[in-house]
Coordinates of C-alpha atoms in Angstrom, one line a residue:
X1 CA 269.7 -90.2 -133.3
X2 CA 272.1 -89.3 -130.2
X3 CA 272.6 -92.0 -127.7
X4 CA 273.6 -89.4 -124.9
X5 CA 271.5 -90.3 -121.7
X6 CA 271.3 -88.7 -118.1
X7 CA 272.2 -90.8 -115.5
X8 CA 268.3 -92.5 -114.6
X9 CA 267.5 -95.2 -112.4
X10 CA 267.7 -98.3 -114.5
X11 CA 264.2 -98.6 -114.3
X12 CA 262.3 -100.2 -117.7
X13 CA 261.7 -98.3 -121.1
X14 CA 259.4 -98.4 -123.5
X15 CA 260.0 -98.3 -127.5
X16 CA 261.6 -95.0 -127.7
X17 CA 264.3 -95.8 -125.3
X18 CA 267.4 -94.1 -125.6
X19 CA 265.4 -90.2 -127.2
X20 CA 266.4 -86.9 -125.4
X21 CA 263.4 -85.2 -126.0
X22 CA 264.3 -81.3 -124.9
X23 CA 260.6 -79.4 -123.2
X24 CA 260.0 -76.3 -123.9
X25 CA 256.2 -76.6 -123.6
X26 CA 253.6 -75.3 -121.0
X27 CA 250.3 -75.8 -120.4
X28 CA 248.3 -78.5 -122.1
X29 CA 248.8 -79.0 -126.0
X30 CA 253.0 -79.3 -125.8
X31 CA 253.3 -81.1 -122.6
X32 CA 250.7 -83.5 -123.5
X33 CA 253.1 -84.5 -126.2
X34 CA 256.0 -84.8 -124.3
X35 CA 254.4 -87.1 -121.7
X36 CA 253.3 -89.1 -125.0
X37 CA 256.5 -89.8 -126.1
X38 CA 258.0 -90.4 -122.1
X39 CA 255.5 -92.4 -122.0
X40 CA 256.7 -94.3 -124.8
X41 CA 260.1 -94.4 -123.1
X42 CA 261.9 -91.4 -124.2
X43 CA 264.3 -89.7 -121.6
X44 CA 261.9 -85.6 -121.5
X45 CA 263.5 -83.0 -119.5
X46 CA 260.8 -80.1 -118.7
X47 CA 262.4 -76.5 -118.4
X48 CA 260.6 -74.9 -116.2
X49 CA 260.6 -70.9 -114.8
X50 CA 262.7 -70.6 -111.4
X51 CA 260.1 -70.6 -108.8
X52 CA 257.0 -70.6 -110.6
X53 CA 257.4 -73.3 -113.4
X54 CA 254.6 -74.4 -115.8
X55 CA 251.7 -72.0 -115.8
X56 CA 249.2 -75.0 -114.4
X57 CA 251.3 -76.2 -111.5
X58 CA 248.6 -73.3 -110.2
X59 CA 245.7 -73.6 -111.9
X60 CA 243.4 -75.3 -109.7
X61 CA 241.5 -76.7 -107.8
X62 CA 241.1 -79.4 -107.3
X63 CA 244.4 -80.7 -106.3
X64 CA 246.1 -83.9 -105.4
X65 CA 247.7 -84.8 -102.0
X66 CA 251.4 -83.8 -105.0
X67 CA 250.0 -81.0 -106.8
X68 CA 247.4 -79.4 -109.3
X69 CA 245.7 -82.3 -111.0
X70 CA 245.4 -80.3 -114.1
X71 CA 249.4 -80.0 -114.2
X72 CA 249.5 -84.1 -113.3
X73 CA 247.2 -85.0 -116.1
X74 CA 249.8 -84.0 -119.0
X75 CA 253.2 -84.4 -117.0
X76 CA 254.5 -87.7 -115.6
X77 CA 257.4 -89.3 -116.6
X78 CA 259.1 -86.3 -117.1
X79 CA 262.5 -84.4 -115.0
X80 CA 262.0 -81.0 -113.9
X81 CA 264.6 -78.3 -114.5
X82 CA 264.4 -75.2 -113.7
X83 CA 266.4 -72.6 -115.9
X84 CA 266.1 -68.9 -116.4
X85 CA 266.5 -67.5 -119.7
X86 CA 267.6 -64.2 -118.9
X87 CA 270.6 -65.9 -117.0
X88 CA 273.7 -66.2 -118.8
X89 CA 274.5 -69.4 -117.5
X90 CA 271.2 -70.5 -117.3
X91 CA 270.7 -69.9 -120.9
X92 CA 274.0 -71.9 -121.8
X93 CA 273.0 -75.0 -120.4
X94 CA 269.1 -74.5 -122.1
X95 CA 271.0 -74.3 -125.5
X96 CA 273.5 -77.5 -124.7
X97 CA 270.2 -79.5 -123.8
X98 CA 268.5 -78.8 -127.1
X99 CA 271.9 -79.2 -129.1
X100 CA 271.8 -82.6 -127.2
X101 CA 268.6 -83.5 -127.7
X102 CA 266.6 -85.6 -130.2
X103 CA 263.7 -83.8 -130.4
X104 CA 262.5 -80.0 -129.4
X105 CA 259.2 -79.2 -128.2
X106 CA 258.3 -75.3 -127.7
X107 CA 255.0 -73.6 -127.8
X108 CA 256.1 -69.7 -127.5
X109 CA 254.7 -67.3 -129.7
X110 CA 256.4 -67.4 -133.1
X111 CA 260.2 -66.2 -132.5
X112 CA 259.7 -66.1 -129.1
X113 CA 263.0 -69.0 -128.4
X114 CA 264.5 -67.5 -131.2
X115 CA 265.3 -64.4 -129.4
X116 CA 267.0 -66.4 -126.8
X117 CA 269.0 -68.4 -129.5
X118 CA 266.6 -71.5 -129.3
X119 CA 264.9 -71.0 -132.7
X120 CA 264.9 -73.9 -135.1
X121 CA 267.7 -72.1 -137.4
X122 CA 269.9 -71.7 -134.5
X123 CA 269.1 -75.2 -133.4
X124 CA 269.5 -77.2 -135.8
X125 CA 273.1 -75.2 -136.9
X126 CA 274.5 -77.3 -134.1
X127 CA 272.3 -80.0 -133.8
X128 CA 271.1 -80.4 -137.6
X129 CA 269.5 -84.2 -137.3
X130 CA 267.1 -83.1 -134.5
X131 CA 263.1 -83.0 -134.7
X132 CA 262.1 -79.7 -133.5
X133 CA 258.4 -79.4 -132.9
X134 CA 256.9 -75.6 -133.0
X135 CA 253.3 -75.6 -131.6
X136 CA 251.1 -72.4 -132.0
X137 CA 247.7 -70.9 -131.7
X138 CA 247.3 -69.8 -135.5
X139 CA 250.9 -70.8 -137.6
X140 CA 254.1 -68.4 -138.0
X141 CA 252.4 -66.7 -140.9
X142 CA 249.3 -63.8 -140.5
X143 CA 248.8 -65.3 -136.7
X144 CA 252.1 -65.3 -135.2
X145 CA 251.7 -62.8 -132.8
X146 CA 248.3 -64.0 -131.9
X147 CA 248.3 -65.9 -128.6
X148 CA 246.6 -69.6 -128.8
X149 CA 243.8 -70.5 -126.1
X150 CA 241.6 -73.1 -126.9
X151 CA 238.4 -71.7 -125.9
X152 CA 239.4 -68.9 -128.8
X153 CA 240.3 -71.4 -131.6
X154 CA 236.7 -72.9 -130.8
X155 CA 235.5 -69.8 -131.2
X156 CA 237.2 -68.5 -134.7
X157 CA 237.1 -72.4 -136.1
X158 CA 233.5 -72.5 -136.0
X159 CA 233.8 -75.4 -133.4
X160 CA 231.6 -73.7 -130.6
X161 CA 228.9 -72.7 -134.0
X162 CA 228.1 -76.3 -134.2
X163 CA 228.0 -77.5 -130.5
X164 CA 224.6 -76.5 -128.2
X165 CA 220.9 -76.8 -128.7
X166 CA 219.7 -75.6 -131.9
X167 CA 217.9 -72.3 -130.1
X168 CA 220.7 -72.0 -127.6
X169 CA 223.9 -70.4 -127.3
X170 CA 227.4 -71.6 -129.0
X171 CA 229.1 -73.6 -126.7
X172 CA 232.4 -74.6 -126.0
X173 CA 233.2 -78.6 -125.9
X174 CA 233.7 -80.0 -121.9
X175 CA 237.4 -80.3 -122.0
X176 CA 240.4 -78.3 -123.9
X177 CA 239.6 -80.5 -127.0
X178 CA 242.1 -78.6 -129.7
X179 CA 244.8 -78.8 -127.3
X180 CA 244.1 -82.4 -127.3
X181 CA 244.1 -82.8 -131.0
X182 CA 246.8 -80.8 -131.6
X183 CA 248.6 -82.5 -129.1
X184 CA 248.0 -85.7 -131.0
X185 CA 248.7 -84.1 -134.7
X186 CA 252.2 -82.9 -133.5
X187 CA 253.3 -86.2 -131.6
X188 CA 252.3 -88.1 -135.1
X189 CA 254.1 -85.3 -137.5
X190 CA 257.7 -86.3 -134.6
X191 CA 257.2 -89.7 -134.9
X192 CA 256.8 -89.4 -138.6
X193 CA 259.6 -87.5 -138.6
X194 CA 262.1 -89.4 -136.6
X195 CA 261.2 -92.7 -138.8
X196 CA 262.2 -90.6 -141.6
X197 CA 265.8 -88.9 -139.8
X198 CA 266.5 -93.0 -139.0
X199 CA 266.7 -93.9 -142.4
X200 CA 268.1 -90.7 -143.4
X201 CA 270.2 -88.6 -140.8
X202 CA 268.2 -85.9 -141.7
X203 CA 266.3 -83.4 -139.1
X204 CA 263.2 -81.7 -139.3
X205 CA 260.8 -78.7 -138.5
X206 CA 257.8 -79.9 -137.9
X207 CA 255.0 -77.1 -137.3
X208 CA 251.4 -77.4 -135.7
X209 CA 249.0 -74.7 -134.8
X210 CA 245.6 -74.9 -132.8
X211 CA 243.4 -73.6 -135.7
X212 CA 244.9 -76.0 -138.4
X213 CA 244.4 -79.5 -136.3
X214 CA 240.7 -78.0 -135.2
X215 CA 239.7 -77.7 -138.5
X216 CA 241.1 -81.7 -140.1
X217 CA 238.7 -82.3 -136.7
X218 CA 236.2 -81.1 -138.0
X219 CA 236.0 -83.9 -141.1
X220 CA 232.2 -84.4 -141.7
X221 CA 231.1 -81.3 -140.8
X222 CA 234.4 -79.2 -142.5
X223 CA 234.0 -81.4 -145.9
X224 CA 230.1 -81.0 -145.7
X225 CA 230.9 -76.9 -146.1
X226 CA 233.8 -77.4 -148.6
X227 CA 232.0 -80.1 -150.8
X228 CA 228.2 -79.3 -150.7
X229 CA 228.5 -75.4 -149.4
X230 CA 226.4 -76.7 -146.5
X231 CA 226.3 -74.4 -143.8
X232 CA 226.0 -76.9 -140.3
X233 CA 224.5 -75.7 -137.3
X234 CA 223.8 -76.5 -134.0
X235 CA 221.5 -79.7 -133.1
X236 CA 222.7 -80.5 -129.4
X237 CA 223.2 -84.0 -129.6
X238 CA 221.4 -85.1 -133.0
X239 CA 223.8 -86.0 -136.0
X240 CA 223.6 -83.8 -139.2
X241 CA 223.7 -87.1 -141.3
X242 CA 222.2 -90.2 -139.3
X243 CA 219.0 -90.6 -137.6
X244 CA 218.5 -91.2 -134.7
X245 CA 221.9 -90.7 -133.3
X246 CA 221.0 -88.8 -130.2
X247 CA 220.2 -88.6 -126.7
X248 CA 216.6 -89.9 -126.5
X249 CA 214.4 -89.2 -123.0
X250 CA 213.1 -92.4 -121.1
X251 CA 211.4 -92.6 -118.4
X252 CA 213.7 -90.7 -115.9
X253 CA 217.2 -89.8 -117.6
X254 CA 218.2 -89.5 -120.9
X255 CA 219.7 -92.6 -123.3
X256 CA 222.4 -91.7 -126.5
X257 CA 221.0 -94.1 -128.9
X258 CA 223.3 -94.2 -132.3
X259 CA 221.3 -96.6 -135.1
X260 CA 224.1 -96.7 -138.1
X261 CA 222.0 -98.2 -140.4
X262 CA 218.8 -99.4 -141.6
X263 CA 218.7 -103.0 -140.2
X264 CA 219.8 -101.7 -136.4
X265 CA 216.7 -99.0 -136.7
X266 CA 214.8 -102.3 -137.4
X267 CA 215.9 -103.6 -134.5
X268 CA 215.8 -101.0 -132.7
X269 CA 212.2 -99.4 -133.6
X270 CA 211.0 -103.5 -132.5
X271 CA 212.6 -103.5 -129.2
X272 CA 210.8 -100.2 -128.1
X273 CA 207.7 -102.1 -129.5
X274 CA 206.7 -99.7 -132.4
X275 CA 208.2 -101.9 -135.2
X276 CA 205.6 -100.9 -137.6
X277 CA 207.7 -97.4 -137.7
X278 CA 210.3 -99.7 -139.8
X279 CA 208.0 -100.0 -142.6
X280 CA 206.5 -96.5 -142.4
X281 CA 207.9 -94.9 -145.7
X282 CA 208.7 -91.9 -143.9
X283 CA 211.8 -93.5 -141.8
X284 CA 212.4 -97.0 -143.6
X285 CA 215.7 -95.2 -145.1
X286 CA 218.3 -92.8 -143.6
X287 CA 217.8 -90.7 -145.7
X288 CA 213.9 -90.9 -144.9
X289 CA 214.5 -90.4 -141.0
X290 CA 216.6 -87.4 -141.9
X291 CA 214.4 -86.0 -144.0
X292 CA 212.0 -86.6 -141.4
X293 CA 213.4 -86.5 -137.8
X294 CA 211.3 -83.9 -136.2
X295 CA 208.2 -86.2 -136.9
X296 CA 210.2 -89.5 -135.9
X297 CA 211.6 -88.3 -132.4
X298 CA 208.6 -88.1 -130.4
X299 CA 207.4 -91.3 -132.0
X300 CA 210.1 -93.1 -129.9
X301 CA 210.2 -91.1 -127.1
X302 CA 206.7 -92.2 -126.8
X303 CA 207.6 -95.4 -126.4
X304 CA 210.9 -95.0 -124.5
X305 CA 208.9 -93.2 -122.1
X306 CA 207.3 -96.4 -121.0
X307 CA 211.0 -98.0 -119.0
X308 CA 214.1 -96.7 -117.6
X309 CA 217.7 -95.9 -119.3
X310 CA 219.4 -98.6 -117.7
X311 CA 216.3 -101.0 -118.4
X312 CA 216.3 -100.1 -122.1
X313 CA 220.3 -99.8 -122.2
X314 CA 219.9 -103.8 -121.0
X315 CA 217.6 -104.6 -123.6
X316 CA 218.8 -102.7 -126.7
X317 CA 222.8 -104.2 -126.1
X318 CA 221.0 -107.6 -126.0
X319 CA 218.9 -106.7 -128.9
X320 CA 222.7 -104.7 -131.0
X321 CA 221.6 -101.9 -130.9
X322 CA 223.9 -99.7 -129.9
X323 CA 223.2 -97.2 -126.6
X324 CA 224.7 -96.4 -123.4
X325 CA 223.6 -93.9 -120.3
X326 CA 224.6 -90.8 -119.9
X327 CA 227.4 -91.4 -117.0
X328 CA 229.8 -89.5 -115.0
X329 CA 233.9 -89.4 -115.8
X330 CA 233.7 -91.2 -112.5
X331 CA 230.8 -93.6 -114.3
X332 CA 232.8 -94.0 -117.5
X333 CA 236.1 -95.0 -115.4
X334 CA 234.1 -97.9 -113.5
X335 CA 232.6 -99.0 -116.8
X336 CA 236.1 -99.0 -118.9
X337 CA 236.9 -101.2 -115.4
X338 CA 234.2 -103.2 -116.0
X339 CA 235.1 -104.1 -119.4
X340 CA 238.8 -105.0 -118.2
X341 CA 240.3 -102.1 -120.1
X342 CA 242.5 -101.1 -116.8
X343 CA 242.3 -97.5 -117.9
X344 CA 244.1 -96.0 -114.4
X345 CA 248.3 -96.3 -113.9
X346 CA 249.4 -96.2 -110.0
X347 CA 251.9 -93.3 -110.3
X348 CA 255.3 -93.8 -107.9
X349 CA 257.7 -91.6 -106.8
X350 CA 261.8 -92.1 -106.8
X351 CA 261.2 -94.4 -103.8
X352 CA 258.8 -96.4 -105.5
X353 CA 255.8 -95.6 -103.0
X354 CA 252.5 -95.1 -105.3
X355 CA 251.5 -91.5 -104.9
X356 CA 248.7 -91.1 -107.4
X357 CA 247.0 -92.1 -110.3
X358 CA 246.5 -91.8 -113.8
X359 CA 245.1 -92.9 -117.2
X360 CA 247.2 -94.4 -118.9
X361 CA 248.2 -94.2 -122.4
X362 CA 245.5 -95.7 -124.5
X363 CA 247.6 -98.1 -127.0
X364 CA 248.2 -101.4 -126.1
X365 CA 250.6 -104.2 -127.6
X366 CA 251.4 -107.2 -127.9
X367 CA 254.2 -108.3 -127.2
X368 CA 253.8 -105.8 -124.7
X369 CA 256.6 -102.6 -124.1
X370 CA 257.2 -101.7 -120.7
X371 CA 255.3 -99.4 -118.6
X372 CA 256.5 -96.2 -117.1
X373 CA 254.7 -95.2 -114.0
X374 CA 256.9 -92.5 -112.6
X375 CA 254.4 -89.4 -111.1
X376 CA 255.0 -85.8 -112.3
X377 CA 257.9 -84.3 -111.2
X378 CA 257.7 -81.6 -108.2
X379 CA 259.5 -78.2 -109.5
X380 CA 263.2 -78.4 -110.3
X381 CA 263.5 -82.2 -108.6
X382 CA 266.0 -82.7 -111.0
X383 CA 268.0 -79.9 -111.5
X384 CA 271.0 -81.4 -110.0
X385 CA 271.0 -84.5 -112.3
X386 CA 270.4 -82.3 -115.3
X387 CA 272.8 -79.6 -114.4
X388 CA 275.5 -81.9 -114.0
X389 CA 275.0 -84.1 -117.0
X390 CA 274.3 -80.9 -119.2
X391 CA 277.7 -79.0 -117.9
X392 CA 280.0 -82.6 -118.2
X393 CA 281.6 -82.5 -121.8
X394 CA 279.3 -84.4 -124.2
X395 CA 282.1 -86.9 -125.2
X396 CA 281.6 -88.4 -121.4
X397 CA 278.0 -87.8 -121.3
X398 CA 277.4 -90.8 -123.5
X399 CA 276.8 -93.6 -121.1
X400 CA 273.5 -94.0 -119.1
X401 CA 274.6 -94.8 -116.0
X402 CA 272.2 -96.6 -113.2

């Protein structure tokens, strides 16, 4: 690992302290795993187009009193550069940051740095210990020139097959979910990576694509097709494999209700006051109330229709079973507040004023590492930091200065 910083403000760092980690990423799935590892205390410089930058710095509303919240959900703790390819000089200085850096992120179709000099060959020529990450919509193989959206890979991966009501449409999931994953799947292959370059000097490629991380998502429902040549459909918000593990009606608004095993349905089936349903051959077993779920169902709905959700949310918990109300982001953020899991970061500018908020990365530990809590950067708010640091010989770039 390099121990070549730019000059920063002295402020704390977490365990990965002392990492250039070279962006190259837009949108959601590569700059999610950049703020991961800044986060985590590495040093990430964002490249950015001259006067536009990342594509979602625009993609909005809503927007925050600093920007496009979509663009502030995946990039704090990060420097913005901004440097155009197509500029000799420009390009110079792109090159000298990833020969400087640790780790590479890029998400352009296959080749697409490559052409510019900033493929992994060229790369790791001059910088041959460094991690450089390659995330794409369907690999560098058959699908290299195919462009990766999200909504698509739900499509083609038979995600969007298995979500909706049985006699409904395919639908997609509520949020950019394989972006997510893949986000996470390449920010464990770096990390994996980088333990192995510590012990051994050596550098790696490491390559992720949207369609490959949706399907090791799909686990159950993949290994159900591979194993049993199942073919899983849609059943809104039943389980293929447990019953019930669903959203059940009650009196006035819906309850998710997710009975694991036989002794919670027990529980569960004496609560609602039909415990002889327990001993009724048909549903004793899981098994039994798969077999049998479209008899089962209205059985308790019956007899959840008789209270509220938040009534019979009270009494289940008491009674371990396990159910919660259908809530609001703005419901589940309260709740996680609730349970003193201090999900939201106060974000601060280079003055220190809080400007924003976040959630925060979800690991904890103990001891615990520092926090960063420096708000995404506006457009090219460090280019003169960068700049300088990038064009000063590397030889007496090698000291962070604060």
């Amino acid at each position: 690992m390099t121990t070549e910083h730019i000059p920063h403000d002295g402020t704390s760092r977490g365990p990965l302290d002392g990492l250039v980690v070279a962006d190259f990423s837009r949108v959601l799935a590569g700059p999610l795993v950049t703020m991961t590892l800044a986060d985590l205390g590495a040093e990430v410089i964002k490249v950015e187009r001259p006067g536009a930058g990342d594509d979602t710095r625009s993609w909005g509303p809503p927007y925050s009193k600093t920007g496009a919240t979509y663009f502030e959900s995946v990039n704090r703790n990060k420097r913005s550069v901004t440097l155009d390819l197509r500029d000799a000089d420009d390009l110079a200085l792109a090159r000298e940051l990833a020969h400087r850096a640790d780790v590479v992120v890029e998400n352009f179709k296959t080749g697409g740095l490559a052409r510019y000099g900033l493929g992994y060959e060229q790369v790791s020529t001059e910088n041959p210990s460094v991690v450089y990450c390659s995330i794409t919509g369907f690999g560098s193989a058959g699908g290299a020139e195919l462009p990766g959206y999200d909504f698509i890979v739900q499509a083609l991966g038979g995600l969007m097959h298995i979500t909706g009501e049985p006699d409904g449409d395919p639908m997609k999931v509520g949020v950019a979910l394989v972006d997510v994953l893949t986000a996470k799947d390449a920010t464990i292959g770096i990390l994996a990576a980088l333990a192995h370059g510590a012990r051994s000097g050596e550098g790696r490629h490491v390559e992720v694509n949207l369609l490959s991380s949706l399907q090791s998502a799909l686990t159950n429902q993949i290994q159900a097709v591979i194993g049993a040549d199942a073919s899983p459909s849609r059943l809104g918000n039943a389980h293929p494999s447990i019953v019930p593990y669903q959203a059940l009606a009650t009196a006035d608004a819906p309850l998710a209700v997710a009975v694991g095993n036989d002794g919670q349905f027990r529980a569960f089936a004496t609560e609602i006051g039909v415990p002889e349903l327990a001993d009724d051959d048909r549903f004793a077993t899981n098994p039994d109330r798969v077999t049998n779920r479209k008899e089962l169902i209205p059985l308790l709905e019956d007899a959840l229709a008789k209270d509220s959700a938040e009534r019979w949310e009270a009494r289940l918990i008491d009674a371990g079973v396990p159910v919660g109300r259908v809530n609001t982001i703005a419901d589940g953020i309260a709740h996680a507040e609730g349970l003193g899991l201090e999900p939201m970061l106060e974000l601060k500018d280079a003055h220190g004023d809080v400007v924003g908020k976040g959630i925060r990365h979800p690991a904890l530990y103990t001891p615990a590492f520092p926090v960063r809590d420096a708000a995404p950067p506006q457009l090219g708010a460090d280019n003169d930091d960068v700049r300088s640091w990038l064009a000063a010989p590397r030889d007496n770039a090698t000291t962070a200065t604060s």
